[in-house]
PDB file of C-alpha atoms in Angstrom:
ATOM      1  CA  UNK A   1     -31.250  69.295 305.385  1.00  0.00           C
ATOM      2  CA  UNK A   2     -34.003  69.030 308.123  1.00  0.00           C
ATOM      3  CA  UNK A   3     -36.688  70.860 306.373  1.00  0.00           C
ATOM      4  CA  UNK A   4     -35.515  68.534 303.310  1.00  0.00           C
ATOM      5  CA  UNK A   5     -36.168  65.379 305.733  1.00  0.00           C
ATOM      6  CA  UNK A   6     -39.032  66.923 307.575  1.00  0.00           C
ATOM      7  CA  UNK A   7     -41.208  67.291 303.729  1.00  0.00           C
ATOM      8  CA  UNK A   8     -40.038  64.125 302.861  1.00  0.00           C
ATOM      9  CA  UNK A   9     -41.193  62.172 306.127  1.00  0.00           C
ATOM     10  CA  UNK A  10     -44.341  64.117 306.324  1.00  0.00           C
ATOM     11  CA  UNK A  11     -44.988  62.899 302.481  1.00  0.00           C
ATOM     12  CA  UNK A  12     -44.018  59.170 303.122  1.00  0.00           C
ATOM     13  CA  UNK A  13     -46.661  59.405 306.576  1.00  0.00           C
ATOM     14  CA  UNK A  14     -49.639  60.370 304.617  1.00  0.00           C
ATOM     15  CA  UNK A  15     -48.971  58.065 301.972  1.00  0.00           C
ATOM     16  CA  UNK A  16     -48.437  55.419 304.514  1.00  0.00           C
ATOM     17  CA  UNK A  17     -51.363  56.772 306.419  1.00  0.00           C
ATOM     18  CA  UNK A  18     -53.803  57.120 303.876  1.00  0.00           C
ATOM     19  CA  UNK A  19     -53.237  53.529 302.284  1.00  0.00           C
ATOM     20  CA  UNK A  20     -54.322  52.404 305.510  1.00  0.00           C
ATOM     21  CA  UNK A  21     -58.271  51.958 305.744  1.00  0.00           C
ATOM     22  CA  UNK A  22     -59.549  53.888 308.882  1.00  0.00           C
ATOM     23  CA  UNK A  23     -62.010  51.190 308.984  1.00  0.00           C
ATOM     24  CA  UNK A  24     -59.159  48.063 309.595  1.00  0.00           C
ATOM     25  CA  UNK A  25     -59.829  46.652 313.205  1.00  0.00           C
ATOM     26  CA  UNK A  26     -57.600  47.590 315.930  1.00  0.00           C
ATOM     27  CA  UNK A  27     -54.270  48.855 314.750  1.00  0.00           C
ATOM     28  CA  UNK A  28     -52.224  48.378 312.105  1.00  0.00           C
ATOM     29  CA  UNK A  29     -48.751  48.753 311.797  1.00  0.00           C
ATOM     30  CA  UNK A  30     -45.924  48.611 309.513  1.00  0.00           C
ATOM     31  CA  UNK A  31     -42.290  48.794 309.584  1.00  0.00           C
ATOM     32  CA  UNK A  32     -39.637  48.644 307.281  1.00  0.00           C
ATOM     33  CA  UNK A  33     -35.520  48.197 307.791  1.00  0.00           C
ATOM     34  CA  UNK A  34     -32.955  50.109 305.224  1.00  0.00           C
ATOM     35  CA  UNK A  35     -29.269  48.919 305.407  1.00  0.00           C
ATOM     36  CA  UNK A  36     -26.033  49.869 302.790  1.00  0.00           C
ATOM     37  CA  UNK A  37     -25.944  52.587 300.644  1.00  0.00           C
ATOM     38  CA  UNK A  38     -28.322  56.008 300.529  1.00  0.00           C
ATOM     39  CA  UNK A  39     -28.890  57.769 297.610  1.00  0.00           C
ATOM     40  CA  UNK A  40     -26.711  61.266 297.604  1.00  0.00           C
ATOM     41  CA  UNK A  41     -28.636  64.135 298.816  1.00  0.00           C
ATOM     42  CA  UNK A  42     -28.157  67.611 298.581  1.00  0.00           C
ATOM     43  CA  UNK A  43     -28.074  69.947 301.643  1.00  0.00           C
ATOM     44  CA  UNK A  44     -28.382  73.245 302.706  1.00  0.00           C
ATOM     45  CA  UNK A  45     -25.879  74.701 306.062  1.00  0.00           C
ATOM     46  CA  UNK A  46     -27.382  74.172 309.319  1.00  0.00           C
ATOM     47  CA  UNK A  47     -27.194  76.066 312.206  1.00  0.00           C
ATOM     48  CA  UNK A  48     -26.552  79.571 310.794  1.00  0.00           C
ATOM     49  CA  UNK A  49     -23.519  78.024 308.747  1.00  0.00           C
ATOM     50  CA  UNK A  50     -22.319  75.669 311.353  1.00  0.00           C
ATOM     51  CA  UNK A  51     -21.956  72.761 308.765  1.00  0.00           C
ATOM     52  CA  UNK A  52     -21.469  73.787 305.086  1.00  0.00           C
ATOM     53  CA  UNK A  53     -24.084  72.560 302.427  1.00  0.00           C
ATOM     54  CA  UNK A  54     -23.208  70.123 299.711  1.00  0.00           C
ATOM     55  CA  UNK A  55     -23.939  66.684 298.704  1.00  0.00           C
ATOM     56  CA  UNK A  56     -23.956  64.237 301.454  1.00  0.00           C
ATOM     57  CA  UNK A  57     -22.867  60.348 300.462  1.00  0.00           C
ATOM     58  CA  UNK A  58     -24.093  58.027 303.390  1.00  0.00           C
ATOM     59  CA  UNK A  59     -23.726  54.338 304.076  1.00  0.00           C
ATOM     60  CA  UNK A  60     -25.846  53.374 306.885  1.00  0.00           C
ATOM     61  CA  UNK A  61     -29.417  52.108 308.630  1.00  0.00           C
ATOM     62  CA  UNK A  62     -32.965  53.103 308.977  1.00  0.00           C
ATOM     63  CA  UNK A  63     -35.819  51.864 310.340  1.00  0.00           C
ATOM     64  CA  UNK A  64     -39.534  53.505 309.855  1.00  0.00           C
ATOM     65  CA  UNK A  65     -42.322  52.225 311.790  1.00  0.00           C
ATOM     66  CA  UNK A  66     -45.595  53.595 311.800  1.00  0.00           C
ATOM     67  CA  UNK A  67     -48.762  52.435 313.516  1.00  0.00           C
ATOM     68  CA  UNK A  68     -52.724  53.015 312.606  1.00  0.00           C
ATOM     69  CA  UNK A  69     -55.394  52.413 315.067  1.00  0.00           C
ATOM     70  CA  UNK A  70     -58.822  52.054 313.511  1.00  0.00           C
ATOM     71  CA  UNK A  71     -59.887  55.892 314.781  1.00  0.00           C
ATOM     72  CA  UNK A  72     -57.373  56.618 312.250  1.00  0.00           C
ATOM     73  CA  UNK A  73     -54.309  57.826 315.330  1.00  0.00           C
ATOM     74  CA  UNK A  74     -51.137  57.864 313.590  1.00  0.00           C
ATOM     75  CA  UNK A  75     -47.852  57.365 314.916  1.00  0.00           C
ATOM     76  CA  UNK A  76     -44.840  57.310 313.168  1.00  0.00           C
ATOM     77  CA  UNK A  77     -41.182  56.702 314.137  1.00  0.00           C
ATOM     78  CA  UNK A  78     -37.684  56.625 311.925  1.00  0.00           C
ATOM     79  CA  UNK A  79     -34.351  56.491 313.268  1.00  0.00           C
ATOM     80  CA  UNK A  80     -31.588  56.547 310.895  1.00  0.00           C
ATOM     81  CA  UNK A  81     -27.845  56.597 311.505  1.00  0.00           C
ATOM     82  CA  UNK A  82     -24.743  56.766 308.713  1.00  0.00           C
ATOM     83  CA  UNK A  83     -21.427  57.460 308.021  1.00  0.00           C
ATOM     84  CA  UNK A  84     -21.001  59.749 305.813  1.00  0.00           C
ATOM     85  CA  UNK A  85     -18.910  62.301 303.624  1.00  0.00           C
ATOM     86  CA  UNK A  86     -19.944  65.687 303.027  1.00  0.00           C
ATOM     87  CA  UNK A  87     -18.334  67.550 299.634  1.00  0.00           C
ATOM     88  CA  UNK A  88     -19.530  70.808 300.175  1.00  0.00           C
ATOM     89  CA  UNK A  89     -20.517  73.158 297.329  1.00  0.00           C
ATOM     90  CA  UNK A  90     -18.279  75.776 297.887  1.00  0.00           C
ATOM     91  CA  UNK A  91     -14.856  75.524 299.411  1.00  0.00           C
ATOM     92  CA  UNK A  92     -11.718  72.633 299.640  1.00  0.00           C
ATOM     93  CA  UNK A  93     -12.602  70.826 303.062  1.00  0.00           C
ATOM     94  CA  UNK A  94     -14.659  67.955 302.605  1.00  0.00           C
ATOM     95  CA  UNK A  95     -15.914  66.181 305.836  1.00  0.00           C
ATOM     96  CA  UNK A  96     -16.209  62.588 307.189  1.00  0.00           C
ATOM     97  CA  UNK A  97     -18.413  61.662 310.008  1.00  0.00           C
ATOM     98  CA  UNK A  98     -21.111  59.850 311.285  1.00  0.00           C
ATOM     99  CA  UNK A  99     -25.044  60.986 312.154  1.00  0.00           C
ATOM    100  CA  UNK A 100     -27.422  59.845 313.818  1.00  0.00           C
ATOM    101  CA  UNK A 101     -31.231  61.158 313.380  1.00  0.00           C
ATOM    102  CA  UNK A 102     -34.295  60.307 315.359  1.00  0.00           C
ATOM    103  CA  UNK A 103     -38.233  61.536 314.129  1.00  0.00           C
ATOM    104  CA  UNK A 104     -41.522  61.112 315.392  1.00  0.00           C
ATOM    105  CA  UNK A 105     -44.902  61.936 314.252  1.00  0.00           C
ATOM    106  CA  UNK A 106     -48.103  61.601 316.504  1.00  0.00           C
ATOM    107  CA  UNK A 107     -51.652  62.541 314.628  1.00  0.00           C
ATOM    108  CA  UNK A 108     -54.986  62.424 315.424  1.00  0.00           C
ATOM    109  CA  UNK A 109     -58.386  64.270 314.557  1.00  0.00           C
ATOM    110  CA  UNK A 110     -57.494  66.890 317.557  1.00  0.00           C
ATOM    111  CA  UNK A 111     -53.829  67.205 317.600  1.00  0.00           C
ATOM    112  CA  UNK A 112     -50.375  66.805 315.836  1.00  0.00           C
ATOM    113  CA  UNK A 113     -47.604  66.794 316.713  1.00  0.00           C
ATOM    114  CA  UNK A 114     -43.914  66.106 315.149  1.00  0.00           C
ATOM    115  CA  UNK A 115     -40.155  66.123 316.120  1.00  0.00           C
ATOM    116  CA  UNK A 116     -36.920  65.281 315.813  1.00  0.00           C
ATOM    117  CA  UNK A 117     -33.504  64.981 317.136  1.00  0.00           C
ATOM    118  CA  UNK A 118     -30.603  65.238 314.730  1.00  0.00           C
ATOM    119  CA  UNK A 119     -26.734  64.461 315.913  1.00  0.00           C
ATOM    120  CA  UNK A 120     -23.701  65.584 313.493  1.00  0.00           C
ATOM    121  CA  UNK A 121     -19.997  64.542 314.356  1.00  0.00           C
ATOM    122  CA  UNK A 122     -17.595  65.126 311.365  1.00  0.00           C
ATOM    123  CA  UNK A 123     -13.709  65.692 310.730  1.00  0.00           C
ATOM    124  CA  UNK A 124     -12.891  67.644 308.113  1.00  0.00           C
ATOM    125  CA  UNK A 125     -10.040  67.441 305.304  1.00  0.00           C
ATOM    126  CA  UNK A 126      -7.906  69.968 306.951  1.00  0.00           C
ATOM    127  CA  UNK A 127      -8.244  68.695 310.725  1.00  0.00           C
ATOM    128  CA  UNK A 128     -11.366  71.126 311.689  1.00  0.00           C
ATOM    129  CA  UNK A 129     -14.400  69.199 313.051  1.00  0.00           C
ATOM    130  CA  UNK A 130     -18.107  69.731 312.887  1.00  0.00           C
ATOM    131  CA  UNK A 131     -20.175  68.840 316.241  1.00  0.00           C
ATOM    132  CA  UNK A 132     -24.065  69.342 316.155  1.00  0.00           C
ATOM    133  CA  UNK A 133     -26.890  68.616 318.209  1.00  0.00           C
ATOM    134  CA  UNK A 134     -30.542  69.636 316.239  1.00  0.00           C
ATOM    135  CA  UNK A 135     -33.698  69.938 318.109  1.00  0.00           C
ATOM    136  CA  UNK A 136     -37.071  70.965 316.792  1.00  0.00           C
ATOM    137  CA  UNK A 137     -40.596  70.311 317.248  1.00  0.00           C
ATOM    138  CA  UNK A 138     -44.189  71.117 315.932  1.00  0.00           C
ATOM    139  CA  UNK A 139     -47.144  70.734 317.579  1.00  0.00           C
ATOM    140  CA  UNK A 140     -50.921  72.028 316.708  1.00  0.00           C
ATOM    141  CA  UNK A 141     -54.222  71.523 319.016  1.00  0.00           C
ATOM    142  CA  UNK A 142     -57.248  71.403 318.382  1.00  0.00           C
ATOM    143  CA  UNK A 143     -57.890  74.979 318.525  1.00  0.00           C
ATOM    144  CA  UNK A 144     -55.158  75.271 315.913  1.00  0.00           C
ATOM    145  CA  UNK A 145     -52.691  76.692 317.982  1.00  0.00           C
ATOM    146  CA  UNK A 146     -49.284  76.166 316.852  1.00  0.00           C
ATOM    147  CA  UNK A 147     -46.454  75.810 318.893  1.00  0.00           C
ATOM    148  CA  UNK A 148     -42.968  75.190 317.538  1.00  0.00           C
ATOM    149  CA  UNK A 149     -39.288  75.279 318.546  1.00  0.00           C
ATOM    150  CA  UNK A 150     -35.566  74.693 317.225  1.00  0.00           C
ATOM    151  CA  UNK A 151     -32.504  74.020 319.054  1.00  0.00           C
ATOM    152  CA  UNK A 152     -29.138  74.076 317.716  1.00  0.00           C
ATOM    153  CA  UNK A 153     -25.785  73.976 319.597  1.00  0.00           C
TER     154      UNK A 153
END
């Protein structure tokens, strides 16, 4: 489900990004509000099986901001949180819960870097319960080094 979110947030900044002239003066932002009803969204397991995939149903908010400064700096924020049930693909216990995600996205001609935080709390059908805490991050200089981590407990 991250890497899902990760390829779709990287796809939405350089859309956003790019439909932004470099050339504007001073910075330009942008932010938009989502409330009710996501669309259902297929998963994967997390944490080495930890949660089960499935299809996720979500009611909730998000908010995505992202900024441009006329050297064409990007930053991007979204913060999202839902309640949700998970049906997973294989199995009888479907879970109810609530999560709460947090990304950022900081660009510029030298360096990128991206992260996230991603919170899980779920009950499932037969009384079990699902707690998750998801760190990662991504970051490249200018000499290309790549540094990147992931956290889950």
């Amino acid at each position: 489900m991250i890497k899902r979110l990760l390829v779709v947030f990287a796809v939405l900044a350089a859309t956003i990004s790019f439909s932004i002239p470099v050339s504007a003066d001073g910075a330009t932002s942008q932010t938009q509000n989502f409330h009710g009803t996501f669309p259902p969204m297929q998963v994967t397991p997390l944490c080495g099986g930890a949660a089960p995939g499935g299809t996720v149903y979500a009611t909730g908010n998000a908010v995505f901001h992202i900024t441009v400064n006329a050297a064409g700096d990007t930053w991007i924020t979204q913060t999202q949180e839902a309640w949700f049930t998970l049906v997973p693909d294989t199995g009888t216990v479907t879970y109810t819960g609530h999560f709460a995600i947090w990304f950022g996205v900081s660009l510029n001609r030298n360096n990128s870097v991206l992260h996230d935080v991603f919170n899980i709390h779920a009950t499932g059908s037969d009384g079990s319960t699902i707690s998750l805490n998801i760190v990662d991050h991504l970051s490249m200089s200018a000499s290309g080094q790549i540094n990147m981590f992931m956290a889950c407990r």
